[in-house]
Amino acid sequence: MRIVIAIVILHIFDRPGAAKILAGSKTISPAGSFRDKFVAAFDKIKKELLADCDAFQFTRESREWVSKMLDYNVPGGKLNRGLSVIDSLVLLKSEDELSRDEIEQAFALGWCIEWLQAYFLVMDDIMDDSHTRRGKPSWFKQPNVGLVAANDALLLRNHVPRILRKYFHGQLYYFDLRELFDEVEYQTACGQMLDLITSPAGKVDLSKYVMETYLRIVKFKTAFYSFYLPVACALYMSGESDNSKFESAKQILLQMGTYFQIQDDFLDCYGHPDVIGKVGTDIQDAKCSWLIVRAIERADASQKTRLENNYGKKDNACVEEVKKVYNDLGLAAAFSEYQQTSYGRILSAIDREKSTRLQGVLSLFLEKIYKRQR
């Protein structure tokens, strides 16, 4: 089954007008046949949240602040995580059509993930002192915002359970969803902690930058919420109760999350800001990225000295010196080799999955990120 799916979706994202992916008896548009309706659902959910708390009704200023904050931070990305819920659900359900209520609930779950993503990003930008996000100034860099953004991030985080309660309180899997979001948030916060203590501001210790540490950071900081969470949401909505299905999906999706983050590290250095939506700052911020870990593994004594003298410094000349070492070590070619090897390994794992419908979901996820440029 996986071979059929893979053949159908190979290169589909590069073909204008390519419309559908086959999975069993279901078809779905990878570009998002639901995208317009999903985007429209944001305004509905925002209005519900603005009417949900007396604090927002107290003054016009408070309503306008929250409304502007939500518009600025939640819907501005590619929406891949949120749309993945409805895309996955269509592939998992046995019925030919989803009911209107199910689609609305899937949209709400998708937006819960986008809300969670916005919370993480607002806090991450503050901690990293990042000036840009999604091609525009970071929220805390906006006039009259500053560290008020920290409280805005808390609002974003607390909106998630309120959305879940409104749309799923009567469902048998409601508490499963609550526990899922709580657990994923905790895993992500742990990953962020590992990242921050490995590369604390103002102090660079490249001896800490080893692959075991890097992979642990990536697993917890990125893979759980970006890859496992959308599929787990769809599995609950599809009526799945077999824990082995969740565990099987998790193991494969965590591999994809690692692959995705290594791509992200590569693009932070080699991608163009106009394409990736931000100015890469991993070198200046002394991030424990795949590139620096591989560089340390490959470097001779002289190259290690150059890295130690220049990594983590907010100076363009130092950044360029680090990039020269990367180029001398052939890290672009190393990434290309890793990308092909990882892709093949994940495909093999998908092929071993017993559920053909889950195979379809996992194949869709993999093809969305394979050789991405942003």
Coordinates of C-alpha atoms in Angstrom, one line a residue, residues 26 85-95 98 102 105-106 109 168 171 173 177 230-242 245-246 355 357-358 361:
K26 CA -10.1 8.5 0.3
V85 CA -5.4 17.4 11.7
I86 CA -8.1 17.6 9.0
D87 CA -5.8 16.1 6.4
S88 CA -5.0 13.1 8.7
L89 CA -8.6 12.7 9.7
V90 CA -9.8 12.4 6.1
L91 CA -7.2 9.6 5.5
L92 CA -8.1 7.8 8.8
K93 CA -11.9 7.8 8.7
S94 CA -13.7 4.9 7.1
E95 CA -16.8 7.0 6.1
L98 CA -17.1 13.8 7.3
E102 CA -16.5 16.7 12.6
Q105 CA -14.1 20.1 15.4
A106 CA -11.0 19.1 13.3
L109 CA -8.1 21.1 17.0
F168 CA -15.0 18.7 22.8
Q171 CA -16.8 13.8 23.6
Y173 CA -12.0 11.4 24.3
L177 CA -7.2 15.4 24.3
P230 CA -1.6 16.6 14.9
V231 CA -1.8 12.9 14.1
A232 CA -2.7 11.9 17.6
C233 CA -5.5 14.4 17.5
A234 CA -6.8 12.9 14.3
L235 CA -6.5 9.4 15.7
Y236 CA -8.7 10.3 18.7
M237 CA -11.3 11.9 16.4
S238 CA -11.3 8.8 14.2
G239 CA -12.3 6.7 17.1
E240 CA -9.0 5.0 17.5
S241 CA -8.5 3.4 21.0
D242 CA -5.6 1.0 20.3
K245 CA -1.4 2.6 16.9
F246 CA -0.6 5.8 18.8
S355 CA -2.5 -0.1 9.1
R357 CA -4.7 4.1 6.5
L358 CA -2.1 5.2 9.0
V361 CA -1.1 9.7 6.9

